Every structure is written in structure tokens, then in C-alpha cells.
Coordinates of C-alpha atoms in Angstrom, one line a residue:
Chain N
M1 CA 18.7 -2.7 11.8
E2 CA 18.5 0.8 10.6
I3 CA 15.7 3.0 12.0
V4 CA 14.3 5.3 9.2
C5 CA 12.3 8.2 10.7
P6 CA 9.9 10.8 9.3
A7 CA 10.7 14.5 9.4
G8 CA 7.9 16.8 8.2
T9 CA 9.8 19.9 9.3
P10 CA 13.4 21.0 10.0
A11 CA 12.6 20.9 13.8
S12 CA 11.3 17.3 13.5
L13 CA 14.5 16.4 11.7
R14 CA 16.6 17.7 14.5
A15 CA 14.3 16.0 17.1
A16 CA 14.5 12.7 15.3
V17 CA 18.3 12.8 14.9
K18 CA 18.8 13.8 18.6
A19 CA 16.4 11.0 19.7
G20 CA 18.6 8.4 17.9
A21 CA 17.4 8.1 14.3
H22 CA 19.9 6.4 12.1
T23 CA 18.3 7.9 9.1
V24 CA 15.6 10.6 8.5
Y25 CA 13.4 10.9 5.4
C26 CA 11.8 14.1 4.2
G27 CA 10.6 15.9 1.1
F28 CA 10.6 19.3 -0.6
A29 CA 7.6 21.5 0.0
D30 CA 5.8 20.9 -3.3
E31 CA 3.9 18.3 -5.3
T32 CA 7.0 16.1 -5.8
N33 CA 6.5 14.3 -2.5
A34 CA 3.6 12.2 -1.3
R35 CA 3.0 14.2 1.9
N36 CA 2.3 17.5 0.2
F37 CA 0.5 19.1 3.2
P38 CA 0.3 22.8 4.0
G39 CA 3.0 23.9 6.5
L40 CA 5.1 20.7 6.0
N41 CA 8.3 19.9 4.3
F42 CA 11.6 21.6 3.4
D43 CA 12.7 24.4 1.1
R44 CA 16.1 24.1 -0.5
D45 CA 18.0 26.0 2.2
E46 CA 16.3 24.0 5.0
M47 CA 17.2 20.8 3.2
R48 CA 20.9 21.7 2.9
E49 CA 21.0 22.7 6.6
G50 CA 19.0 19.6 7.6
V51 CA 21.5 17.4 5.8
K52 CA 24.4 19.1 7.4
F53 CA 22.9 18.8 10.9
A54 CA 22.2 15.1 10.3
H55 CA 25.6 14.4 9.0
D56 CA 27.2 16.2 11.8
H57 CA 25.4 13.9 14.2
G58 CA 26.2 10.7 12.2
A59 CA 22.7 10.3 10.7
K60 CA 21.7 10.0 7.0
V61 CA 19.0 11.9 5.1
L62 CA 16.8 10.4 2.4
V63 CA 14.6 12.6 0.2
A64 CA 11.3 11.3 -1.0
I65 CA 10.5 12.5 -4.6
N66 CA 7.8 9.9 -4.8
T67 CA 4.8 11.3 -6.6
Y68 CA 4.3 10.6 -10.3
P69 CA 5.5 13.5 -12.4
R70 CA 2.7 15.3 -14.2
A71 CA 2.8 15.1 -18.0
G72 CA 4.2 18.4 -19.4
A73 CA 5.7 19.3 -16.0
E74 CA 8.4 16.7 -15.5
A75 CA 11.1 19.5 -15.1
I76 CA 9.7 20.2 -11.6
W77 CA 10.6 16.6 -10.6
H78 CA 13.9 16.6 -12.4
R79 CA 14.9 19.8 -10.6
A80 CA 14.0 18.1 -7.3
V81 CA 16.4 15.3 -8.0
A82 CA 19.2 17.6 -9.0
D83 CA 18.6 19.8 -5.9
A84 CA 18.6 16.8 -3.6
E85 CA 22.0 15.8 -4.9
K86 CA 23.3 19.4 -4.5
C87 CA 22.0 19.4 -0.9
G88 CA 24.2 16.3 -0.3
V89 CA 21.4 13.9 0.6
D90 CA 22.3 10.2 1.0
A91 CA 19.6 8.9 -1.3
V92 CA 16.5 9.8 -3.2
I93 CA 13.3 7.7 -2.8
L94 CA 11.6 7.5 -6.2
A95 CA 8.5 5.7 -7.5
D96 CA 8.1 6.7 -11.2
L97 CA 9.8 4.6 -14.0
G98 CA 10.5 7.7 -16.0
L99 CA 12.0 9.6 -13.1
L100 CA 14.1 6.5 -12.1
A101 CA 15.5 6.3 -15.7
Y102 CA 16.2 10.1 -15.6
A103 CA 18.0 10.0 -12.3
A104 CA 20.0 6.9 -13.2
K105 CA 21.2 8.6 -16.4
H106 CA 21.7 12.2 -15.2
H107 CA 22.7 11.6 -11.6
P108 CA 24.4 8.2 -11.6
G109 CA 26.3 9.0 -8.3
L110 CA 23.1 9.7 -6.4
R111 CA 21.9 6.6 -4.5
R112 CA 18.4 5.5 -5.5
H113 CA 15.8 3.8 -3.3
L114 CA 12.4 2.6 -4.6
S115 CA 9.4 4.2 -2.9
V116 CA 6.6 2.1 -1.4
Q117 CA 4.5 4.1 -4.0
A118 CA 5.9 1.8 -6.7
A119 CA 4.3 -1.2 -4.9
A120 CA 7.1 -3.7 -5.8
A121 CA 5.7 -6.8 -4.1
N122 CA 8.0 -9.7 -5.3
A123 CA 11.6 -10.5 -5.8
D124 CA 11.4 -10.3 -9.6
M125 CA 10.2 -6.7 -9.4
L126 CA 13.0 -5.8 -6.9
N127 CA 15.6 -7.3 -9.2
F128 CA 14.1 -5.6 -12.2
Y129 CA 14.4 -2.2 -10.6
A130 CA 18.0 -3.0 -9.5
S131 CA 19.1 -4.1 -12.9
E132 CA 17.4 -1.4 -14.9
F133 CA 17.9 1.6 -12.7
G134 CA 20.5 0.6 -10.1
V135 CA 18.1 0.7 -7.2
K136 CA 19.8 -0.2 -4.0
R137 CA 16.9 -0.4 -1.6
V138 CA 13.2 -1.0 -1.9
V139 CA 10.5 0.1 0.5
L140 CA 8.1 -2.9 0.5
P141 CA 4.3 -2.3 0.3
R142 CA 2.2 -3.0 3.3
V143 CA 0.5 -6.0 1.8
L144 CA 3.1 -8.7 2.5
S145 CA 3.4 -11.2 5.4
V146 CA 6.7 -11.7 7.2
P147 CA 7.3 -15.1 5.5
E148 CA 6.8 -13.4 2.1
I149 CA 9.3 -10.7 3.0
A150 CA 11.8 -13.4 4.0
A151 CA 11.2 -15.2 0.7
I152 CA 11.8 -11.9 -1.2
N153 CA 15.1 -11.3 0.7
A154 CA 16.3 -14.8 -0.1
E155 CA 16.1 -14.0 -3.8
T156 CA 17.5 -10.5 -4.0
E157 CA 20.6 -8.5 -3.2
V158 CA 18.5 -5.3 -2.9
E159 CA 18.1 -4.0 0.6
T160 CA 14.5 -4.0 1.9
E161 CA 12.9 -1.4 4.2
V162 CA 9.5 -2.1 5.8
F163 CA 7.0 0.0 7.6
V164 CA 6.7 -0.8 11.3
F165 CA 4.7 2.0 12.8
G166 CA 2.2 4.7 12.0
G167 CA -0.6 4.9 9.3
L168 CA -1.6 1.8 7.5
C169 CA -2.3 1.8 3.8
V170 CA -4.5 -1.2 3.1
M171 CA -4.4 -0.8 -0.7
A172 CA -1.3 -1.4 -2.8
E173 CA 0.4 2.0 -2.6
G174 CA 0.7 4.0 -5.7
R175 CA -2.1 2.0 -7.3
C176 CA -5.0 3.6 -5.4
S177 CA -7.3 6.2 -6.9
L178 CA -10.0 6.2 -4.2
S179 CA -9.1 9.7 -3.0
S180 CA -9.2 11.2 -6.5
Y181 CA -12.5 9.5 -7.2
A182 CA -14.1 11.2 -4.2
T183 CA -12.1 14.5 -4.1
G184 CA -10.2 15.0 -7.3
L185 CA -6.9 14.9 -5.4
S186 CA -4.7 11.8 -5.2
P187 CA -1.6 10.4 -3.7
N188 CA 0.0 9.7 -7.1
M189 CA -0.7 13.0 -8.7
N190 CA -1.0 15.5 -5.8
G191 CA 0.7 13.8 -2.9
V192 CA -2.4 13.7 -0.7
C193 CA -5.0 11.2 0.3
S194 CA -8.4 12.1 1.7
P195 CA -7.3 15.8 1.9
A196 CA -8.6 18.0 4.7
S197 CA -9.6 20.6 2.1
H198 CA -12.5 18.2 1.1
V199 CA -13.6 17.2 4.6
E200 CA -16.8 18.5 6.2
Y201 CA -18.4 17.7 9.5
H202 CA -22.2 18.0 9.8
D203 CA -24.3 17.9 12.9
D204 CA -27.2 15.7 11.8
H205 CA -30.0 15.7 14.5
G206 CA -27.5 14.9 17.3
A207 CA -25.3 12.6 15.2
L208 CA -22.1 13.9 13.7
S209 CA -21.4 12.9 10.1
A210 CA -18.0 13.3 8.5
K211 CA -18.0 13.7 4.7
L212 CA -15.2 13.5 2.2
G213 CA -15.9 15.1 -1.1
G214 CA -19.7 15.0 -0.4
F215 CA -19.6 11.3 0.5
T216 CA -20.5 10.4 4.1
I217 CA -17.5 8.4 5.5
H218 CA -18.5 8.2 9.2
K219 CA -21.4 8.9 11.4
V220 CA -21.0 8.9 15.2
G221 CA -23.2 10.0 18.2
A222 CA -22.7 13.5 19.4
D223 CA -20.7 12.3 22.5
E224 CA -18.4 9.9 20.5
P225 CA -15.0 11.0 19.1
A226 CA -15.3 11.6 15.4
P227 CA -12.4 10.0 13.5
Y228 CA -10.8 11.7 10.5
P229 CA -12.6 10.5 7.4
T230 CA -9.8 8.6 5.7
L231 CA -11.6 6.9 2.9
C232 CA -10.5 3.3 3.2
K233 CA -11.0 3.4 7.0
G234 CA -14.6 4.7 6.7
C235 CA -17.9 3.1 7.6
F236 CA -20.0 1.7 4.7
S237 CA -22.7 -0.8 4.0
A238 CA -22.6 -3.7 1.5
G239 CA -25.0 -6.6 1.3
D240 CA -26.4 -7.0 4.8
A241 CA -23.3 -5.7 6.6
T242 CA -22.5 -2.2 7.8
G243 CA -19.2 -1.2 9.3
H244 CA -15.5 -0.7 8.5
L245 CA -15.6 -2.9 5.4
F246 CA -12.1 -2.1 4.2
E247 CA -10.1 -1.4 7.4
D248 CA -10.8 -0.3 11.0
P249 CA -9.5 3.0 12.1
V250 CA -6.3 1.5 13.4
S251 CA -2.6 2.1 13.1
L252 CA 0.2 -0.2 12.2
N253 CA 2.4 -1.3 15.1
A254 CA 4.8 -4.1 14.3
E255 CA 7.2 -3.5 17.2
K256 CA 6.7 -7.1 18.4
L257 CA 7.7 -8.4 15.0
I258 CA 11.2 -6.8 15.1
P259 CA 12.9 -10.1 15.8
Q260 CA 11.1 -11.8 12.9
L261 CA 11.8 -9.0 10.6
A262 CA 15.4 -9.1 11.4
K263 CA 15.5 -12.8 10.8
A264 CA 13.7 -12.2 7.5
G265 CA 16.7 -10.1 6.3
V266 CA 15.1 -6.7 6.5
T267 CA 17.7 -3.9 6.4
A268 CA 15.7 -0.9 7.6
L269 CA 12.5 -0.3 9.7
K270 CA 10.5 2.7 8.6
I271 CA 8.3 4.8 10.8
E272 CA 5.4 6.6 9.1
G273 CA 4.3 10.1 10.0
R274 CA 5.8 13.2 8.4
Q275 CA 2.7 15.1 9.4
R276 CA 3.2 14.3 13.1
S277 CA 4.6 16.6 15.8
R278 CA 8.3 16.5 16.7
S279 CA 7.6 15.3 20.2
Y280 CA 5.7 12.3 18.7
V281 CA 8.5 11.6 16.3
A282 CA 11.1 11.8 19.1
Q283 CA 9.2 9.4 21.3
V284 CA 8.6 6.8 18.6
V285 CA 12.3 7.1 17.6
R286 CA 13.6 6.6 21.1
N287 CA 11.4 3.5 21.6
F288 CA 12.3 1.9 18.3
R289 CA 16.0 2.6 18.8
A290 CA 15.8 0.9 22.2
A291 CA 14.0 -2.0 20.5
V292 CA 16.5 -2.6 17.8
E293 CA 19.4 -2.3 20.2
A294 CA 17.7 -4.9 22.4
Q295 CA 17.2 -7.1 19.4
A296 CA 20.9 -6.7 18.3
A297 CA 22.1 -7.5 21.8
G298 CA 19.8 -10.5 22.1
R299 CA 17.7 -8.9 25.0
P300 CA 13.9 -9.3 25.1
M301 CA 11.8 -6.6 23.3
P302 CA 10.4 -3.9 25.5
E303 CA 6.7 -4.6 25.8
G304 CA 3.8 -2.4 24.6
M305 CA 6.0 0.7 24.5
L306 CA 4.0 2.6 21.8
A307 CA 0.4 1.7 22.4
Q308 CA -0.5 5.2 23.5
L309 CA 0.7 6.7 20.3
T310 CA -1.4 4.6 17.9
E311 CA -4.6 5.9 16.3
G312 CA -7.5 5.6 18.7
Q313 CA -5.2 3.4 20.8
A314 CA -5.9 0.6 18.4
A315 CA -3.1 -1.1 16.6
T316 CA -2.6 -4.0 14.1
A317 CA 0.3 -5.9 12.7
G318 CA -1.5 -5.6 9.4
A319 CA -0.5 -7.8 6.5
Y320 CA 2.6 -9.0 8.4
K321 CA 0.2 -11.5 10.0
K322 CA -1.3 -13.6 7.2
T323 CA -4.7 -13.8 8.8
W324 CA -5.2 -10.1 8.1
R325 CA -5.9 -10.8 4.5
Chain V
M1 CA -11.5 5.5 -32.8
Q2 CA -11.0 1.8 -32.1
L3 CA -12.8 -0.2 -29.4
T4 CA -10.9 -2.6 -27.1
V5 CA -12.7 -5.0 -24.8
G6 CA -10.6 -5.1 -21.6
P7 CA -10.1 -8.2 -19.4
N8 CA -13.1 -9.2 -17.3
Q9 CA -12.5 -7.9 -13.8
F10 CA -15.1 -10.2 -12.2
F11 CA -15.5 -13.8 -11.3
W12 CA -17.9 -15.4 -13.7
K13 CA -19.0 -19.0 -14.1
A14 CA -16.9 -20.8 -16.8
D15 CA -19.9 -21.2 -19.2
A16 CA -20.8 -17.5 -18.9
W17 CA -17.1 -16.7 -19.5
S18 CA -17.0 -18.8 -22.7
D19 CA -20.4 -17.4 -23.9
F20 CA -19.1 -13.9 -23.4
Y21 CA -16.0 -14.4 -25.7
D22 CA -18.2 -16.2 -28.3
Q23 CA -20.3 -13.0 -28.4
M24 CA -17.2 -10.7 -28.5
A25 CA -16.0 -12.6 -31.6
A26 CA -19.1 -11.3 -33.4
A27 CA -19.1 -7.8 -31.7
P28 CA -18.0 -4.7 -33.6
V29 CA -14.7 -4.2 -31.7
E30 CA -11.1 -4.4 -33.0
R31 CA -9.4 -5.8 -30.0
V32 CA -10.0 -8.1 -27.0
V33 CA -7.8 -8.5 -23.9
L34 CA -8.6 -11.6 -21.8
G35 CA -7.3 -13.5 -18.8
E36 CA -7.2 -13.0 -15.1
L37 CA -6.5 -9.5 -13.9
V38 CA -7.7 -9.5 -10.2
C39 CA -7.2 -12.8 -8.4
S40 CA -5.2 -15.8 -9.3
K41 CA -7.5 -18.1 -7.3
R42 CA -10.2 -17.6 -9.9
L43 CA -8.1 -18.7 -12.8
P44 CA -8.3 -22.5 -12.4
F45 CA -12.1 -22.3 -13.0
Y46 CA -11.7 -21.2 -16.6
Q47 CA -8.0 -21.4 -17.5
D48 CA -8.4 -24.4 -19.8
R49 CA -10.9 -22.4 -21.9
I50 CA -8.5 -19.5 -22.6
P51 CA -6.7 -21.1 -25.6
G52 CA -10.1 -21.9 -27.3
A53 CA -11.4 -18.3 -26.7
I54 CA -8.2 -16.9 -28.2
E55 CA -8.6 -19.0 -31.3
T56 CA -12.2 -18.1 -31.7
L57 CA -11.4 -14.4 -31.4
L58 CA -8.4 -14.6 -33.8
D59 CA -10.5 -16.5 -36.3
A60 CA -13.0 -13.6 -36.1
G61 CA -10.3 -11.2 -37.1
K62 CA -9.8 -9.6 -33.6
E63 CA -6.5 -8.5 -32.2
V64 CA -6.0 -10.5 -29.0
A65 CA -3.9 -10.0 -25.9
V66 CA -3.6 -11.7 -22.5
T67 CA -3.4 -9.7 -19.3
S68 CA -1.0 -10.2 -16.4
L69 CA -2.4 -10.2 -12.9
A70 CA -2.6 -6.7 -11.4
L71 CA -0.7 -7.5 -8.2
V72 CA 1.8 -10.4 -8.3
T73 CA 3.0 -11.6 -4.9
L74 CA 3.0 -15.4 -4.6
K75 CA 5.5 -17.8 -6.2
R76 CA 2.6 -19.4 -8.1
E77 CA 1.6 -16.0 -9.4
R78 CA 5.1 -15.3 -10.6
K79 CA 5.1 -18.6 -12.5
L80 CA 1.7 -17.8 -14.1
T81 CA 3.1 -14.4 -15.1
A82 CA 6.2 -16.0 -16.6
E83 CA 4.0 -18.4 -18.6
L84 CA 2.0 -15.6 -20.2
V85 CA 4.7 -15.3 -22.8
D86 CA 3.8 -18.7 -24.1
A87 CA 0.2 -17.9 -24.8
G88 CA 1.1 -17.1 -28.4
V89 CA -0.5 -13.6 -28.4
E90 CA 0.6 -10.2 -27.1
V91 CA 0.9 -9.7 -23.4
E92 CA -0.8 -6.8 -21.7
V93 CA 1.4 -5.8 -18.7
N94 CA -0.7 -4.8 -15.7
D95 CA 2.1 -5.3 -13.2
L96 CA 5.7 -4.5 -14.1
T97 CA 6.8 -8.0 -12.8
T98 CA 5.8 -9.1 -16.3
L99 CA 8.7 -7.2 -17.8
A100 CA 11.1 -9.5 -15.9
Y101 CA 9.9 -12.4 -18.1
L102 CA 9.3 -10.7 -21.4
P103 CA 12.3 -11.1 -23.8
K104 CA 13.6 -7.6 -24.8
D105 CA 12.7 -8.1 -28.5
V106 CA 9.1 -9.0 -27.9
P107 CA 6.6 -6.1 -28.3
F108 CA 3.9 -5.8 -25.6
S109 CA 1.0 -3.5 -24.5
V110 CA 0.5 -1.8 -21.1
G111 CA -2.7 -1.9 -19.2
P112 CA -4.4 0.8 -17.1
L113 CA -3.0 -0.6 -13.8
V114 CA 0.6 0.4 -14.6
N115 CA 1.4 4.0 -13.7
V116 CA 2.0 5.8 -16.9
Y117 CA 1.6 9.5 -15.8
N118 CA 4.2 11.2 -17.9
E119 CA 6.3 11.3 -21.1
G120 CA 9.4 9.9 -19.4
T121 CA 7.7 6.8 -18.3
L122 CA 5.9 6.4 -21.7
G123 CA 9.3 6.9 -23.4
W124 CA 11.0 4.3 -21.2
L125 CA 8.2 1.7 -21.9
A126 CA 8.3 2.5 -25.6
G127 CA 12.1 1.9 -25.6
R128 CA 11.5 -1.5 -23.9
G129 CA 8.9 -2.5 -26.6
A130 CA 5.5 -1.1 -25.6
T131 CA 3.3 -0.5 -28.7
R132 CA 0.1 0.4 -27.0
I133 CA -0.7 1.9 -23.6
C134 CA -4.1 2.1 -21.9
L135 CA -3.7 5.0 -19.5
P136 CA -4.6 4.9 -15.8
P137 CA -8.2 6.1 -15.5
E138 CA -7.4 8.8 -13.0
L139 CA -5.5 11.0 -15.5
P140 CA -7.1 14.4 -16.5
L141 CA -7.6 15.4 -20.1
A142 CA -4.5 17.6 -20.1
S143 CA -2.3 14.6 -19.3
V144 CA -4.1 12.3 -21.7
A145 CA -3.5 14.9 -24.5
A146 CA 0.2 15.3 -23.6
L147 CA 0.7 11.5 -23.5
A148 CA -1.3 10.9 -26.8
A149 CA 1.0 13.4 -28.5
E150 CA 4.1 11.7 -27.1
G151 CA 2.7 8.3 -28.0
A152 CA 2.1 9.5 -31.6
A153 CA 5.7 10.6 -31.8
R154 CA 7.0 7.3 -30.6
G155 CA 4.6 5.0 -32.4
V156 CA 2.7 4.0 -29.3
A157 CA -1.1 3.8 -29.5
I158 CA -2.9 5.5 -26.6
E159 CA -6.1 4.0 -25.2
V160 CA -8.4 5.4 -22.5
W161 CA -10.9 3.8 -20.2
G162 CA -14.2 4.2 -22.0
H163 CA -16.9 2.2 -20.3
G164 CA -17.3 0.2 -17.1
R165 CA -16.8 0.3 -13.4
L166 CA -13.4 2.0 -12.7
P167 CA -10.6 0.0 -11.1
L168 CA -9.8 2.2 -8.2
A169 CA -7.6 0.1 -5.9
I170 CA -6.0 -3.3 -5.4
S171 CA -5.0 -4.8 -2.1
G172 CA -3.3 -7.9 -0.6
R173 CA -6.5 -8.3 1.4
C174 CA -9.8 -9.7 0.1
Y175 CA -12.7 -7.5 1.1
H176 CA -15.3 -9.9 -0.2
A177 CA -13.9 -12.6 2.1
R178 CA -13.6 -10.2 5.0
L179 CA -17.3 -9.3 4.5
H180 CA -18.1 -13.0 4.9
K181 CA -15.8 -13.2 8.0
R182 CA -13.3 -15.3 6.1
T183 CA -9.7 -14.8 5.2
K184 CA -8.3 -14.6 1.7
D185 CA -6.8 -18.1 2.0
N186 CA -10.1 -19.5 3.0
C187 CA -12.3 -17.2 0.9
Q188 CA -14.6 -20.0 -0.5
F189 CA -14.9 -17.7 -3.5
A190 CA -17.1 -15.1 -1.8
C191 CA -17.0 -12.9 -4.9
E192 CA -18.7 -15.3 -7.3
D193 CA -22.2 -14.2 -6.3
D194 CA -21.5 -10.7 -7.5
P195 CA -20.6 -10.9 -11.2
D196 CA -20.5 -7.1 -11.5
G197 CA -19.0 -6.5 -8.0
L198 CA -20.9 -5.8 -4.8
S199 CA -22.2 -2.2 -4.3
V200 CA -20.7 -0.4 -1.3
R201 CA -22.9 2.4 -0.1
T202 CA -22.4 5.3 2.3
L203 CA -24.3 5.4 5.6
E204 CA -26.7 7.7 3.9
D205 CA -27.3 5.0 1.3
Q206 CA -25.5 6.9 -1.4
P207 CA -24.0 4.5 -4.0
F208 CA -20.2 5.0 -3.8
L209 CA -17.9 2.0 -4.4
A210 CA -18.0 -1.7 -5.3
M211 CA -16.0 -4.5 -3.9
N212 CA -14.7 -7.3 -6.2
G213 CA -12.4 -9.6 -4.1
V214 CA -9.1 -7.8 -3.6
Q215 CA -10.1 -5.0 -5.9
T216 CA -12.1 -1.9 -5.2
L217 CA -14.1 -0.4 -8.0
S218 CA -16.3 2.7 -8.5
D219 CA -20.0 2.2 -8.0
S220 CA -20.6 4.3 -11.1
C221 CA -20.0 3.1 -14.6
A222 CA -17.4 5.3 -16.2
S223 CA -18.4 6.5 -19.6
M224 CA -16.7 8.6 -22.2
A225 CA -20.0 9.1 -24.1
N226 CA -19.7 12.9 -23.8
Q227 CA -15.9 12.9 -24.3
L228 CA -15.5 11.1 -27.6
E229 CA -14.7 14.2 -29.7
V230 CA -12.2 15.7 -27.3
L231 CA -10.4 12.3 -27.0
E232 CA -10.3 12.0 -30.8
K233 CA -9.0 15.5 -31.1
A234 CA -6.3 14.7 -28.4
G235 CA -5.1 11.8 -30.6
V236 CA -6.4 8.9 -28.5
K237 CA -6.6 5.8 -30.6
A238 CA -8.9 3.5 -28.7
L239 CA -11.5 3.3 -26.0
R240 CA -11.5 0.4 -23.5
L241 CA -14.9 -1.2 -22.8
S242 CA -14.7 -3.2 -19.5
P243 CA -17.0 -6.3 -19.4
H244 CA -20.1 -6.4 -17.3
T245 CA -23.0 -8.9 -17.3
G246 CA -26.1 -8.2 -19.4
N247 CA -26.1 -7.7 -23.1
F248 CA -22.5 -6.5 -23.6
A249 CA -22.6 -7.1 -27.3
R250 CA -25.2 -4.4 -27.5
V251 CA -23.1 -2.1 -25.3
C252 CA -20.3 -2.6 -27.9
Q253 CA -22.7 -1.9 -30.8
A254 CA -24.0 1.3 -29.1
W255 CA -20.4 2.6 -28.8
R256 CA -19.7 1.6 -32.4
D257 CA -22.8 3.6 -33.5
R258 CA -21.7 6.6 -31.5
I259 CA -18.2 6.5 -33.2
D260 CA -19.8 6.0 -36.6
G261 CA -22.1 9.0 -35.9
T262 CA -25.4 7.2 -36.0
L263 CA -26.0 7.6 -32.2
D264 CA -25.4 10.9 -30.4
A265 CA -23.9 11.3 -26.9
A266 CA -27.3 11.7 -25.1
A267 CA -28.8 8.7 -26.8
L268 CA -25.7 6.6 -26.1
S269 CA -25.8 7.6 -22.4
A270 CA -29.5 6.8 -22.2
E271 CA -28.9 3.5 -23.8
L272 CA -26.0 2.6 -21.5
E273 CA -28.0 3.5 -18.4
T274 CA -30.7 1.1 -19.6
L275 CA -28.3 -1.6 -20.6
S276 CA -26.5 -1.4 -17.2
G277 CA -29.7 -1.6 -15.2
G278 CA -29.7 2.0 -14.1
M279 CA -26.0 2.4 -13.1
R280 CA -24.9 6.0 -12.7
L281 CA -22.4 7.2 -15.3
S282 CA -19.2 9.1 -14.5
D283 CA -16.5 10.8 -16.4
G284 CA -15.1 13.1 -13.7
F285 CA -11.5 11.9 -13.9
L286 CA -11.2 13.3 -17.4
T287 CA -12.9 16.7 -17.1
G288 CA -14.6 17.0 -13.7
A289 CA -13.7 18.1 -10.2
R290 CA -13.8 14.5 -8.9
G291 CA -13.6 11.1 -10.5
A292 CA -17.2 10.4 -9.4
D293 CA -18.6 13.4 -11.3
W294 CA -20.6 13.1 -14.5
S295 CA -20.4 15.8 -17.1
R296 CA -24.2 16.0 -17.2
T297 CA -24.4 16.4 -13.4
K298 CA -25.7 19.9 -12.5
E299 CA -23.2 22.0 -10.7
G300 CA -23.2 21.5 -6.9
E301 CA -25.4 18.4 -7.1
P302 CA -23.8 15.3 -5.6
A303 CA -23.0 12.7 -8.2

């Protein structure tokens, strides 16, 4: 199986390629990609050089242009697709119907993948994107169990890519406005979720509260670590209950499921984290490369190799286990 | 400006469901969209009543459409989606899966849970047969205006979320079941006791969100009471009123009065607050800094 690794910066791209990534994904430094954070991403020259470096080392580069183009400003996204092709990338990862139609018409030779932001969650949808826009691969949303993924692969020729490590979106991606409700900035429109620009920490009589857009998302004792206030992993109350009502502050780690995912017909394993350091990326890549090689050779999976890298050392297999729902 | 009653987002008892559509037949609205949007497990409780409700509404002169589910994953859900075409009325697509089953010569409408953010997407959907699009609620006014202009050029009516708790997220996971320490497959219909959703509050007891099974909504009731004129000027053709319990026929009448000019924005807002049992109103996605904001909120004051 192919390991698809994040690269937030040119240095991370080189680190991921050297650590054994088959493929790296990255984005341009603007609102066209869903990790539009300050100090991250690639300008056009960096992209061209990154692609050359990867190709020289036998790796591929995918460019995520996976926000939803703003009405009246679609030219910015159209230019991103054209520039990605000029840079020689191996595929673009798109989410928006209109942008897919544009790319299929104006850049027919450029391979198109469907972003997880399109939340294509069944075989009919995959086949729809393939027949309408020539999509060759779909990144599946993180709401499906392994048997559901196997069932999808049995009904489609489209390649599937699934998240195996890193952040865990618990809502159907691309269909969540929680962040813009609280802050005005959203994944779909601005490429950000729970943005740092809207986070405030308050010392409240010895307790530390973390607010997002004025809403208190967490409260911890002064001596406890304060987690980043990602909205869906916050602490709330409803009825008689108080706690992490949507999701605990955990990361996704599906390393143990690699054999099942292989059996389910998955083409590529995706690692989340374009905002992470290059040493983190290199370490995750090395471990996953070792794991897929063990899998391919029929050797047992290395055990617990990534536990120390997960958020708060807590990990979940998320929706891949049906009981999560 | 037309009024559309959107599909009920909540799990209501079958009799309450039927009564609601009897009332809507007499309410001053042009269009009603019904069917199950959120969770396929709810549908068997009232599915057999849908044809009767459609007939009642059609007899009363309403335009009627049936909605698709918002997130189609299971085989059973794909079958349900495929069968929507047989309902005999227009289908409102709230998950693009539906397009896989809609014959290419059949016109359809698009609901707010499909991502129509720009002219390219609107144009593609229009080319495929869309005649009406209710835009995603998170779009700001500038986008709404651009899309309404594009819609006018292509003969696609543009609708905007006008009233009701905002659909903010949908998941594979059921939060209502999780709250009751159950899984989705064994939910025992944990959502049925909360016919307007269950309020989710911050640790400082600030109202914030609402859970409704696999769906997460705003705690606030979105209201375009103060935005009617700007939306009309932008070329928006209809406002969507999303069902809640209480006297919804009166909610519809209040909106009709506002459109007809016999009720002003402040009076409508006051009436809606009363009718909704004191829910906060919000219209921040359209003109504010945050979706949760209300155009009457003083600057700097939390919503």
C-alpha cells in the first residue's frame, strides 16, 4: 500500500521523502487549501522544486486545492490548478463540484483525486465523481467502518485512500460549520478550523479556561495541561452530563488495522498533519513505511510504534471500529 | 419573497408529524419540503404517512418536494435514496449520492447541505437540472448576492435559510446515543425526547449548540428578520423556515406579515422570540463576524 504523507513546508517534504514516503501531499500558501495556516505551505517556486526533489527520489507529489472557491473569486482556485499542473505535480486533490468540472475540462491530462472535504461516503458517490469528472482516487471520510470501506471497494474501480494517523475529524468533512459559527472562519471557506487567532486563555480563580470565539471550550485546574480548544473536542454540558460530548481529545491511530485495510482493498494510507514538524513527519513516515512493508511481506505488524506521537498519548481507531458510533 | 418550509430536522412522534403537515397545508407558505434528512432509523416511524401528507399539501396548492438523507452510507440508505425518485414529487438533493439515481432529464432542487459556494458549482448543478438551490447557511451576504445573480442568469431560484436552528454538522456518530452511553446501532431512539434538539451549553452555562442524533445544530434560532430587504435586493427568491415545535403556523404567518409589510423587523423578532420560548436569534453568518452573532447584539457583547 502507498503511504501518503503530509508536508507543510519544503523542509518537511524533503524529510518525508527521505524517510520513505511513497507520496507527499501539500498545498499552496493561500486560501485554496484546507490547512491555510501562517508560515505553512508552498509558493510556486517551492512547489516546482519540491516536485523535482520528490521525483528525483522516486516519490510523488499531490497538491490539495480543497477549499470551496469563493463566489466571485474562482480565478484564484483556477490559477492554483493551472500552476499545480505547470509544477509537474502527480495529481490535484479537489473537493468542489465546480472546480472538478473546471479541472476536467481545462486540464484533462492532470490526474484528479477527490478530497476528504467532499465527504463521499458510499460507492455510488465514488462512481458518480469518476464518471462525471474522471476522478481516479477518493479520500474517504473518517466516518466509515472497515467493513463499510471493503463494501465500497467491492463496488468501484476508483482507488480509495484512508486516514490512518493524526487528527480526527468526527463530523463529515466539508459539511461542518461549527468553526464559522463560533469564529467566522471555516474549513470550507477559509481552510481553517478553530483558528488560533480566535483562541484566548483566561486564568479564572486558579482554573484555566480556554475560549474559542468567546465560547468556553475547556476548563482545567492550574496544574493540568490545557488542551487546544478544538471545538468538537471541547468539554460541554447537555442534560445531566458534562464532558467531551462529541469527541475526547484523542488522535486517530489505525496502525493496527493496516492488515484489515489492505484486505478491504484500500490503495493508500494517509497521514494527517501538515502543521506538524519535519521530525514528527519523518518519524511517522518511517514507522508506517516499516508497517506496510511488514504487511506486504506477511510479517507481523510492529507493536505500538506511534503511541508517543498521538495527542495527549491517547489514540482511537475512530469510526473504523463500528462501536465508535 | 416566497416561504419554504424545510424538512423537519427532528424526531417527532408520528401523530405530531401528521398534525404538523395538516397545519402547513393551511399556512401561508408556497412550498413544503418533507421527509427524513438526518437519520434513516427514524423513517419507519412515519414513512407510511408521507404519501398522505404530500397529497394534502398538493391539494392545498403547495409546491412539494421530498428530501434525501444528508449523509448516505448504508446499503439500505442508498436504496431509500434511489426510491425517492418514485415519490411523484420533486426531489431535494441534500447528498450528491441522489444524483446517481436521478435520471438526467428530471429537474430537481438542491438543499442547504450540499456545498454550493460558487458560480461554477451552481452552473454545473443547473446544467444537470437544478431549478432551485437553498444555499448553505454559512455563506456571507457577498456570496449570496453573487450566487443569486448567477441563479437569475441560469433560471435557478435561490433560497436562503430564514428561520430555525442551523444545521452545523453531520457525523457518522450519534451524539444523542453517546450521551446515553449507547452506540448508534443500539440507540433506542435517544433523540425522541428532544423534539427541538438538546441544548449543549459551555462550562460557563452559555447556550452554544444543540445535538440532534448524528446532527449538530446551533443553539440559537437563525432569523433573517433584519435581513429581508437586503436579501430581496440581492435577488433571493425564498426564505426557508425550518420546523420546530410550538405554534409553527403562527411562525409562518408572522413571516408572511413581515414580507407583506404589516409587521416590522423588530416586531417579528419579538414575536419569534416569544413563539420559540425565548430562544436567542442569530444572523451572523450573513452579516456578522461569527455565525452566532445577532445583528441586534451590541458590539463586543457575547451572543
